[in-house]
């Protein structure tokens, strides 16, 4: 059995009276890809924000590599190996693609020179090397999503949180990104992936967690989750179940 890299235990995040995430519990094994799905507003991004330290959990604990990291801020979590992308991509717009990745890696590599050397390797890997000098603002959506992944990889994470990196891409671009994620998985990096496109979740995930109104309504293998009546009802309403 692989070691557990991430333990999400009874995690709650409220905004005022709203339970955006409500008692979510699962473990992620080293090297595992876990899909995180659910209708709009289900709490997926909020859970990412809690795991990556942007919000402390209102209740519950997060353990990463055996250490309680609940409430630890993002820059510290990034330094110990939790990388993430943002659903709304956030490149530094005035800077080139290469510069974006250099900056993302600076706190890991210390010097600009070391970070630049590493940034080139990442851009080769993510297929952006030929656009390295382009302004990040001028990339296509597919390019910006790849840049998000590149920036997250710059810190050499052992756990990568991907928030809708395929959404909005055409089928060819989507396939390329799925291939990229499989290559990342091939390095043994554990991945938690949010995606609305079922084909992506079904192709990539070892297991899937389903949220609905903040609550975890299913956890299991993709094929089992896809035919779970609670999940079908959450997606398609009363009549479908
Ligand atoms: N900073 C915030 N302040 C107040 N409410 C918030 C905040 N962030 C999220 N919410 C609310 O929490 C709930 C969960 O939102 P979240 O963005 O996590 O959903 P999601 O599953 O990522 O949805 P989507 O699929 O649309 O990206 C929603 O009702 C949302 O309006
Ligand atoms: Mg979201």
PDB file of C-alpha atoms and ligand atoms in Angstrom:
ATOM      1  CA  UNK A   1       0.000   0.000   0.000  1.00  0.00           C
ATOM      2  CA  UNK A   2       1.210   3.475  -0.867  1.00  0.00           C
ATOM      3  CA  UNK A   3       1.655   5.952   1.964  1.00  0.00           C
ATOM      4  CA  UNK A   4      -1.027   8.536   2.590  1.00  0.00           C
ATOM      5  CA  UNK A   5       0.160  11.964   1.431  1.00  0.00           C
ATOM      6  CA  UNK A   6      -2.939  13.993   2.250  1.00  0.00           C
ATOM      7  CA  UNK A   7      -5.561  13.481   4.921  1.00  0.00           C
ATOM      8  CA  UNK A   8      -8.680  15.651   4.806  1.00  0.00           C
ATOM      9  CA  UNK A   9     -10.571  15.083   8.035  1.00  0.00           C
ATOM     10  CA  UNK A  10     -14.061  16.372   8.664  1.00  0.00           C
ATOM     11  CA  UNK A  11     -13.244  19.708   7.027  1.00  0.00           C
ATOM     12  CA  UNK A  12     -15.777  22.538   7.227  1.00  0.00           C
ATOM     13  CA  UNK A  13     -15.436  26.018   5.713  1.00  0.00           C
ATOM     14  CA  UNK A  14     -18.198  28.526   6.304  1.00  0.00           C
ATOM     15  CA  UNK A  15     -18.716  32.006   4.855  1.00  0.00           C
ATOM     16  CA  UNK A  16     -21.105  33.691   7.277  1.00  0.00           C
ATOM     17  CA  UNK A  17     -23.998  31.247   7.518  1.00  0.00           C
ATOM     18  CA  UNK A  18     -23.087  29.365   4.316  1.00  0.00           C
ATOM     19  CA  UNK A  19     -21.417  25.969   4.703  1.00  0.00           C
ATOM     20  CA  UNK A  20     -19.385  26.078   1.485  1.00  0.00           C
ATOM     21  CA  UNK A  21     -17.556  22.891   2.544  1.00  0.00           C
ATOM     22  CA  UNK A  22     -19.362  20.730   5.060  1.00  0.00           C
ATOM     23  CA  UNK A  23     -17.599  17.807   6.756  1.00  0.00           C
ATOM     24  CA  UNK A  24     -15.465  16.478   3.940  1.00  0.00           C
ATOM     25  CA  UNK A  25     -13.236  13.488   4.711  1.00  0.00           C
ATOM     26  CA  UNK A  26     -10.901  11.541   2.437  1.00  0.00           C
ATOM     27  CA  UNK A  27      -7.314  10.329   2.138  1.00  0.00           C
ATOM     28  CA  UNK A  28      -5.106  10.644  -0.899  1.00  0.00           C
ATOM     29  CA  UNK A  29      -2.380   8.035  -1.394  1.00  0.00           C
ATOM     30  CA  UNK A  30       1.046   8.895  -2.753  1.00  0.00           C
ATOM     31  CA  UNK A  31       0.897   8.841  -6.555  1.00  0.00           C
ATOM     32  CA  UNK A  32      -2.892   8.724  -6.614  1.00  0.00           C
ATOM     33  CA  UNK A  33      -5.078  10.907  -8.819  1.00  0.00           C
ATOM     34  CA  UNK A  34      -8.316  11.901  -7.091  1.00  0.00           C
ATOM     35  CA  UNK A  35     -11.077  13.619  -9.042  1.00  0.00           C
ATOM     36  CA  UNK A  36     -13.144  16.221  -7.198  1.00  0.00           C
ATOM     37  CA  UNK A  37     -16.482  16.849  -8.859  1.00  0.00           C
ATOM     38  CA  UNK A  38     -19.855  18.377  -8.107  1.00  0.00           C
ATOM     39  CA  UNK A  39     -22.289  20.932  -9.539  1.00  0.00           C
ATOM     40  CA  UNK A  40     -21.463  24.666  -9.672  1.00  0.00           C
ATOM     41  CA  UNK A  41     -21.087  26.110  -6.193  1.00  0.00           C
ATOM     42  CA  UNK A  42     -20.610  22.667  -4.604  1.00  0.00           C
ATOM     43  CA  UNK A  43     -17.489  23.829  -2.744  1.00  0.00           C
ATOM     44  CA  UNK A  44     -14.690  22.381  -4.891  1.00  0.00           C
ATOM     45  CA  UNK A  45     -12.598  25.536  -5.221  1.00  0.00           C
ATOM     46  CA  UNK A  46     -13.224  26.407  -1.573  1.00  0.00           C
ATOM     47  CA  UNK A  47     -11.878  22.991  -0.559  1.00  0.00           C
ATOM     48  CA  UNK A  48      -8.780  23.644  -2.732  1.00  0.00           C
ATOM     49  CA  UNK A  49      -8.390  26.987  -0.998  1.00  0.00           C
ATOM     50  CA  UNK A  50      -8.496  25.301   2.398  1.00  0.00           C
ATOM     51  CA  UNK A  51      -6.058  22.523   1.415  1.00  0.00           C
ATOM     52  CA  UNK A  52      -3.608  25.020  -0.108  1.00  0.00           C
ATOM     53  CA  UNK A  53      -3.834  27.350   2.916  1.00  0.00           C
ATOM     54  CA  UNK A  54      -5.769  30.313   1.485  1.00  0.00           C
ATOM     55  CA  UNK A  55      -8.419  29.796   4.162  1.00  0.00           C
ATOM     56  CA  UNK A  56      -7.979  28.059   7.487  1.00  0.00           C
ATOM     57  CA  UNK A  57     -10.655  25.365   7.941  1.00  0.00           C
ATOM     58  CA  UNK A  58     -13.543  26.514  10.151  1.00  0.00           C
ATOM     59  CA  UNK A  59     -13.475  22.985  11.568  1.00  0.00           C
ATOM     60  CA  UNK A  60     -11.571  19.778  10.871  1.00  0.00           C
ATOM     61  CA  UNK A  61      -7.928  19.061  10.076  1.00  0.00           C
ATOM     62  CA  UNK A  62      -5.654  18.738   7.059  1.00  0.00           C
ATOM     63  CA  UNK A  63      -2.579  16.533   7.323  1.00  0.00           C
ATOM     64  CA  UNK A  64       0.119  16.578   4.653  1.00  0.00           C
ATOM     65  CA  UNK A  65       2.882  13.955   4.811  1.00  0.00           C
ATOM     66  CA  UNK A  66       1.883  13.168   8.373  1.00  0.00           C
ATOM     67  CA  UNK A  67       2.079  16.767   9.552  1.00  0.00           C
ATOM     68  CA  UNK A  68      -0.925  18.803  10.703  1.00  0.00           C
ATOM     69  CA  UNK A  69      -0.946  21.735   8.273  1.00  0.00           C
ATOM     70  CA  UNK A  70      -4.419  23.122   9.071  1.00  0.00           C
ATOM     71  CA  UNK A  71      -4.261  26.900   8.795  1.00  0.00           C
ATOM     72  CA  UNK A  72      -0.640  26.973   7.542  1.00  0.00           C
ATOM     73  CA  UNK A  73      -0.333  29.807   4.964  1.00  0.00           C
ATOM     74  CA  UNK A  74       0.020  29.110   1.210  1.00  0.00           C
ATOM     75  CA  UNK A  75       3.660  30.139   0.822  1.00  0.00           C
ATOM     76  CA  UNK A  76       4.710  27.681   3.538  1.00  0.00           C
ATOM     77  CA  UNK A  77       2.610  24.883   2.045  1.00  0.00           C
ATOM     78  CA  UNK A  78       4.057  25.623  -1.386  1.00  0.00           C
ATOM     79  CA  UNK A  79       7.543  25.331   0.082  1.00  0.00           C
ATOM     80  CA  UNK A  80       6.817  21.886   1.558  1.00  0.00           C
ATOM     81  CA  UNK A  81       5.267  20.536  -1.638  1.00  0.00           C
ATOM     82  CA  UNK A  82       1.648  21.575  -2.198  1.00  0.00           C
ATOM     83  CA  UNK A  83       1.297  23.184  -5.625  1.00  0.00           C
ATOM     84  CA  UNK A  84      -1.914  24.479  -7.170  1.00  0.00           C
ATOM     85  CA  UNK A  85      -3.408  26.134 -10.206  1.00  0.00           C
ATOM     86  CA  UNK A  86      -6.165  28.737 -10.131  1.00  0.00           C
ATOM     87  CA  UNK A  87      -9.556  28.269 -11.801  1.00  0.00           C
ATOM     88  CA  UNK A  88      -9.324  31.873 -12.949  1.00  0.00           C
ATOM     89  CA  UNK A  89      -5.802  31.901 -14.370  1.00  0.00           C
ATOM     90  CA  UNK A  90      -3.548  34.520 -12.854  1.00  0.00           C
ATOM     91  CA  UNK A  91      -0.359  35.117 -14.848  1.00  0.00           C
ATOM     92  CA  UNK A  92       1.724  38.222 -14.121  1.00  0.00           C
ATOM     93  CA  UNK A  93       0.437  39.924 -17.289  1.00  0.00           C
ATOM     94  CA  UNK A  94       3.309  42.331 -17.969  1.00  0.00           C
ATOM     95  CA  UNK A  95       5.842  39.519 -17.855  1.00  0.00           C
ATOM     96  CA  UNK A  96       6.847  36.883 -20.358  1.00  0.00           C
ATOM     97  CA  UNK A  97       5.912  33.230 -20.044  1.00  0.00           C
ATOM     98  CA  UNK A  98       9.474  32.403 -18.986  1.00  0.00           C
ATOM     99  CA  UNK A  99       9.575  35.197 -16.394  1.00  0.00           C
ATOM    100  CA  UNK A 100       6.304  33.962 -14.890  1.00  0.00           C
ATOM    101  CA  UNK A 101       7.782  30.518 -14.315  1.00  0.00           C
ATOM    102  CA  UNK A 102      11.092  31.937 -13.037  1.00  0.00           C
ATOM    103  CA  UNK A 103       9.258  33.998 -10.429  1.00  0.00           C
ATOM    104  CA  UNK A 104       7.093  31.073  -9.387  1.00  0.00           C
ATOM    105  CA  UNK A 105      10.242  29.023  -8.750  1.00  0.00           C
ATOM    106  CA  UNK A 106      12.374  31.726  -7.107  1.00  0.00           C
ATOM    107  CA  UNK A 107      11.617  30.810  -3.521  1.00  0.00           C
ATOM    108  CA  UNK A 108      12.575  27.210  -4.263  1.00  0.00           C
ATOM    109  CA  UNK A 109      15.742  27.827  -6.251  1.00  0.00           C
ATOM    110  CA  UNK A 110      17.028  30.898  -4.463  1.00  0.00           C
ATOM    111  CA  UNK A 111      18.695  32.608  -7.401  1.00  0.00           C
ATOM    112  CA  UNK A 112      17.207  33.855 -10.643  1.00  0.00           C
ATOM    113  CA  UNK A 113      19.814  31.921 -12.561  1.00  0.00           C
ATOM    114  CA  UNK A 114      18.947  28.595 -10.957  1.00  0.00           C
ATOM    115  CA  UNK A 115      15.241  29.257 -11.288  1.00  0.00           C
ATOM    116  CA  UNK A 116      15.634  30.166 -14.971  1.00  0.00           C
ATOM    117  CA  UNK A 117      17.495  26.960 -15.713  1.00  0.00           C
ATOM    118  CA  UNK A 118      14.719  24.986 -14.096  1.00  0.00           C
ATOM    119  CA  UNK A 119      12.002  27.098 -15.776  1.00  0.00           C
ATOM    120  CA  UNK A 120      13.297  26.082 -19.226  1.00  0.00           C
ATOM    121  CA  UNK A 121      13.033  22.425 -18.286  1.00  0.00           C
ATOM    122  CA  UNK A 122       9.457  22.935 -17.159  1.00  0.00           C
ATOM    123  CA  UNK A 123       8.487  24.835 -20.307  1.00  0.00           C
ATOM    124  CA  UNK A 124       9.967  22.047 -22.432  1.00  0.00           C
ATOM    125  CA  UNK A 125       7.919  19.586 -20.446  1.00  0.00           C
ATOM    126  CA  UNK A 126       4.647  21.531 -20.659  1.00  0.00           C
ATOM    127  CA  UNK A 127       5.116  22.399 -24.337  1.00  0.00           C
ATOM    128  CA  UNK A 128       5.469  26.161 -23.877  1.00  0.00           C
ATOM    129  CA  UNK A 129       9.191  26.523 -24.584  1.00  0.00           C
ATOM    130  CA  UNK A 130       8.592  27.970 -28.055  1.00  0.00           C
ATOM    131  CA  UNK A 131       6.448  30.700 -26.479  1.00  0.00           C
ATOM    132  CA  UNK A 132       8.801  31.467 -23.599  1.00  0.00           C
ATOM    133  CA  UNK A 133       9.427  35.071 -24.661  1.00  0.00           C
ATOM    134  CA  UNK A 134       5.816  35.874 -25.387  1.00  0.00           C
ATOM    135  CA  UNK A 135       3.967  38.126 -22.968  1.00  0.00           C
ATOM    136  CA  UNK A 136       1.801  35.946 -20.729  1.00  0.00           C
ATOM    137  CA  UNK A 137      -1.141  38.224 -21.514  1.00  0.00           C
ATOM    138  CA  UNK A 138      -0.938  37.254 -25.198  1.00  0.00           C
ATOM    139  CA  UNK A 139      -1.264  33.509 -24.708  1.00  0.00           C
ATOM    140  CA  UNK A 140      -4.400  31.685 -25.793  1.00  0.00           C
ATOM    141  CA  UNK A 141      -6.594  30.220 -23.044  1.00  0.00           C
ATOM    142  CA  UNK A 142      -4.937  26.821 -23.599  1.00  0.00           C
ATOM    143  CA  UNK A 143      -1.537  28.506 -23.249  1.00  0.00           C
ATOM    144  CA  UNK A 144      -2.546  30.318 -20.066  1.00  0.00           C
ATOM    145  CA  UNK A 145      -3.809  27.065 -18.544  1.00  0.00           C
ATOM    146  CA  UNK A 146      -0.476  25.404 -19.410  1.00  0.00           C
ATOM    147  CA  UNK A 147       1.316  28.362 -17.857  1.00  0.00           C
ATOM    148  CA  UNK A 148      -0.700  27.820 -14.653  1.00  0.00           C
ATOM    149  CA  UNK A 149       0.453  24.208 -14.604  1.00  0.00           C
ATOM    150  CA  UNK A 150       4.032  25.290 -15.348  1.00  0.00           C
ATOM    151  CA  UNK A 151       4.006  27.776 -12.456  1.00  0.00           C
ATOM    152  CA  UNK A 152       2.628  25.152 -10.087  1.00  0.00           C
ATOM    153  CA  UNK A 153       5.339  22.695 -11.221  1.00  0.00           C
ATOM    154  CA  UNK A 154       8.072  25.285 -10.653  1.00  0.00           C
ATOM    155  CA  UNK A 155       8.012  24.483  -6.943  1.00  0.00           C
ATOM    156  CA  UNK A 156       8.429  20.744  -7.596  1.00  0.00           C
ATOM    157  CA  UNK A 157       5.291  19.818  -5.698  1.00  0.00           C
ATOM    158  CA  UNK A 158       4.602  16.339  -4.399  1.00  0.00           C
ATOM    159  CA  UNK A 159       0.888  17.158  -4.360  1.00  0.00           C
ATOM    160  CA  UNK A 160      -0.664  19.117  -7.207  1.00  0.00           C
ATOM    161  CA  UNK A 161      -4.146  20.651  -7.074  1.00  0.00           C
ATOM    162  CA  UNK A 162      -5.566  21.293 -10.560  1.00  0.00           C
ATOM    163  CA  UNK A 163      -8.694  23.477 -10.721  1.00  0.00           C
ATOM    164  CA  UNK A 164     -10.394  23.175 -14.124  1.00  0.00           C
ATOM    165  CA  UNK A 165      -7.260  23.171 -16.259  1.00  0.00           C
ATOM    166  CA  UNK A 166      -9.118  21.466 -19.116  1.00  0.00           C
ATOM    167  CA  UNK A 167     -12.400  23.439 -19.015  1.00  0.00           C
ATOM    168  CA  UNK A 168     -12.843  25.761 -21.985  1.00  0.00           C
ATOM    169  CA  UNK A 169     -10.302  24.007 -24.222  1.00  0.00           C
ATOM    170  CA  UNK A 170     -11.170  22.482 -27.592  1.00  0.00           C
ATOM    171  CA  UNK A 171     -10.999  18.655 -27.827  1.00  0.00           C
ATOM    172  CA  UNK A 172      -7.467  18.599 -29.286  1.00  0.00           C
ATOM    173  CA  UNK A 173      -6.113  20.966 -26.636  1.00  0.00           C
ATOM    174  CA  UNK A 174      -8.021  19.021 -23.977  1.00  0.00           C
ATOM    175  CA  UNK A 175      -6.378  15.761 -25.082  1.00  0.00           C
ATOM    176  CA  UNK A 176      -2.938  17.389 -24.951  1.00  0.00           C
ATOM    177  CA  UNK A 177      -3.595  18.598 -21.420  1.00  0.00           C
ATOM    178  CA  UNK A 178      -4.865  15.167 -20.335  1.00  0.00           C
ATOM    179  CA  UNK A 179      -1.625  13.692 -21.717  1.00  0.00           C
ATOM    180  CA  UNK A 180       0.371  16.272 -19.782  1.00  0.00           C
ATOM    181  CA  UNK A 181      -1.446  15.414 -16.549  1.00  0.00           C
ATOM    182  CA  UNK A 182      -0.764  11.705 -17.146  1.00  0.00           C
ATOM    183  CA  UNK A 183       2.943  12.502 -17.586  1.00  0.00           C
ATOM    184  CA  UNK A 184       2.879  14.428 -14.290  1.00  0.00           C
ATOM    185  CA  UNK A 185       1.217  11.438 -12.660  1.00  0.00           C
ATOM    186  CA  UNK A 186       3.976   9.280 -14.174  1.00  0.00           C
ATOM    187  CA  UNK A 187       6.498  11.137 -12.010  1.00  0.00           C
ATOM    188  CA  UNK A 188       4.632   9.889  -8.947  1.00  0.00           C
ATOM    189  CA  UNK A 189       3.144  13.287  -8.120  1.00  0.00           C
ATOM    190  CA  UNK A 190      -0.182  12.971  -6.292  1.00  0.00           C
ATOM    191  CA  UNK A 191      -2.966  14.937  -7.931  1.00  0.00           C
ATOM    192  CA  UNK A 192      -6.306  16.309  -6.840  1.00  0.00           C
ATOM    193  CA  UNK A 193      -8.207  17.465  -9.903  1.00  0.00           C
ATOM    194  CA  UNK A 194     -11.410  19.492 -10.238  1.00  0.00           C
ATOM    195  CA  UNK A 195     -13.040  19.273 -13.634  1.00  0.00           C
ATOM    196  CA  UNK A 196     -16.566  19.473 -14.991  1.00  0.00           C
ATOM    197  CA  UNK A 197     -15.765  17.438 -18.097  1.00  0.00           C
ATOM    198  CA  UNK A 198     -16.588  13.844 -17.142  1.00  0.00           C
ATOM    199  CA  UNK A 199     -14.376  12.348 -19.841  1.00  0.00           C
ATOM    200  CA  UNK A 200     -11.387  13.979 -18.163  1.00  0.00           C
ATOM    201  CA  UNK A 201     -12.338  12.779 -14.686  1.00  0.00           C
ATOM    202  CA  UNK A 202     -13.086   9.253 -15.909  1.00  0.00           C
ATOM    203  CA  UNK A 203      -9.803   9.000 -17.844  1.00  0.00           C
ATOM    204  CA  UNK A 204      -7.521  10.401 -15.194  1.00  0.00           C
ATOM    205  CA  UNK A 205      -8.856   9.574 -11.752  1.00  0.00           C
ATOM    206  CA  UNK A 206      -8.080   6.536  -9.655  1.00  0.00           C
ATOM    207  CA  UNK A 207     -10.920   7.587  -7.351  1.00  0.00           C
ATOM    208  CA  UNK A 208     -13.469  10.396  -7.267  1.00  0.00           C
ATOM    209  CA  UNK A 209     -14.960  12.502  -4.459  1.00  0.00           C
ATOM    210  CA  UNK A 210     -18.330  14.130  -5.157  1.00  0.00           C
ATOM    211  CA  UNK A 211     -19.506  17.284  -3.393  1.00  0.00           C
ATOM    212  CA  UNK A 212     -22.996  18.745  -3.451  1.00  0.00           C
ATOM    213  CA  UNK A 213     -23.857  21.892  -1.471  1.00  0.00           C
ATOM    214  CA  UNK A 214     -20.576  21.447   0.405  1.00  0.00           C
ATOM    215  CA  UNK A 215     -21.314  17.889   1.465  1.00  0.00           C
ATOM    216  CA  UNK A 216     -19.469  14.799   0.359  1.00  0.00           C
ATOM    217  CA  UNK A 217     -22.112  12.597  -1.237  1.00  0.00           C
ATOM    218  CA  UNK A 218     -19.896   9.910  -2.790  1.00  0.00           C
ATOM    219  CA  UNK A 219     -16.335   8.585  -2.807  1.00  0.00           C
ATOM    220  CA  UNK A 220     -15.105   5.695  -4.907  1.00  0.00           C
ATOM    221  CA  UNK A 221     -13.924   4.408  -8.254  1.00  0.00           C
ATOM    222  CA  UNK A 222     -15.016   6.553 -11.222  1.00  0.00           C
ATOM    223  CA  UNK A 223     -17.314   3.909 -12.715  1.00  0.00           C
ATOM    224  CA  UNK A 224     -19.065   3.282  -9.379  1.00  0.00           C
ATOM    225  CA  UNK A 225     -19.490   6.982  -8.637  1.00  0.00           C
ATOM    226  CA  UNK A 226     -20.933   7.591 -12.121  1.00  0.00           C
ATOM    227  CA  UNK A 227     -23.813   5.215 -11.469  1.00  0.00           C
ATOM    228  CA  UNK A 228     -24.445   6.253  -7.868  1.00  0.00           C
ATOM    229  CA  UNK A 229     -28.088   7.451  -7.644  1.00  0.00           C
ATOM    230  CA  UNK A 230     -27.166  10.295  -5.238  1.00  0.00           C
ATOM    231  CA  UNK A 231     -24.620  11.581  -7.753  1.00  0.00           C
ATOM    232  CA  UNK A 232     -27.012  11.302 -10.692  1.00  0.00           C
ATOM    233  CA  UNK A 233     -29.633  13.173  -8.701  1.00  0.00           C
ATOM    234  CA  UNK A 234     -27.175  15.929  -7.754  1.00  0.00           C
ATOM    235  CA  UNK A 235     -26.291  16.475 -11.399  1.00  0.00           C
ATOM    236  CA  UNK A 236     -29.601  15.960 -13.132  1.00  0.00           C
ATOM    237  CA  UNK A 237     -32.238  16.643 -10.468  1.00  0.00           C
ATOM    238  CA  UNK A 238     -35.029  14.659  -8.848  1.00  0.00           C
ATOM    239  CA  UNK A 239     -36.383  13.046 -12.012  1.00  0.00           C
ATOM    240  CA  UNK A 240     -33.151  11.405 -13.073  1.00  0.00           C
ATOM    241  CA  UNK A 241     -32.574   9.327  -9.930  1.00  0.00           C
TER     242      UNK A 241
HETATM  243  N1  LIG B   1     -14.954  34.147  -0.569  1.00  0.00           N
HETATM  244  C1  LIG B   1     -16.232  33.771  -0.496  1.00  0.00           C
HETATM  245  N2  LIG B   1     -17.136  34.466   0.243  1.00  0.00           N
HETATM  246  C2  LIG B   1     -18.416  34.068   0.328  1.00  0.00           C
HETATM  247  N3  LIG B   1     -18.932  32.997  -0.299  1.00  0.00           N
HETATM  248  C3  LIG B   1     -18.073  32.257  -1.053  1.00  0.00           C
HETATM  249  C4  LIG B   1     -16.696  32.621  -1.195  1.00  0.00           C
HETATM  250  N4  LIG B   1     -16.098  31.704  -2.001  1.00  0.00           N
HETATM  251  C5  LIG B   1     -17.065  30.840  -2.361  1.00  0.00           C
HETATM  252  N5  LIG B   1     -18.236  31.170  -1.791  1.00  0.00           N
HETATM  253  C6  LIG B   1     -19.502  30.417  -1.924  1.00  0.00           C
HETATM  254  O1  LIG B   1     -19.241  29.102  -1.500  1.00  0.00           O
HETATM  255  C7  LIG B   1     -19.933  28.149  -2.310  1.00  0.00           C
HETATM  256  C8  LIG B   1     -18.939  27.209  -2.948  1.00  0.00           C
HETATM  257  O2  LIG B   1     -18.205  27.933  -3.932  1.00  0.00           O
HETATM  258  P1  LIG B   1     -16.996  27.294  -4.751  1.00  0.00           P
HETATM  259  O3  LIG B   1     -16.392  28.364  -5.559  1.00  0.00           O
HETATM  260  O4  LIG B   1     -16.104  26.566  -3.807  1.00  0.00           O
HETATM  261  O5  LIG B   1     -17.766  26.242  -5.660  1.00  0.00           O
HETATM  262  P2  LIG B   1     -17.212  25.353  -6.853  1.00  0.00           P
HETATM  263  O6  LIG B   1     -17.639  23.944  -6.559  1.00  0.00           O
HETATM  264  O7  LIG B   1     -15.774  25.583  -7.081  1.00  0.00           O
HETATM  265  O8  LIG B   1     -18.076  25.889  -8.079  1.00  0.00           O
HETATM  266  P3  LIG B   1     -17.696  26.025  -9.667  1.00  0.00           P
HETATM  267  O9  LIG B   1     -17.912  24.656 -10.235  1.00  0.00           O
HETATM  268  O10 LIG B   1     -18.718  26.986 -10.173  1.00  0.00           O
HETATM  269  O11 LIG B   1     -16.306  26.516  -9.785  1.00  0.00           O
HETATM  270  C9  LIG B   1     -20.740  28.977  -3.312  1.00  0.00           C
HETATM  271  O12 LIG B   1     -22.042  29.129  -2.787  1.00  0.00           O
HETATM  272  C10 LIG B   1     -19.996  30.295  -3.355  1.00  0.00           C
HETATM  273  O13 LIG B   1     -20.857  31.355  -3.686  1.00  0.00           O
HETATM  274 MG1  LIG B   2     -14.656  26.276  -8.642  1.00  0.00          MG
END
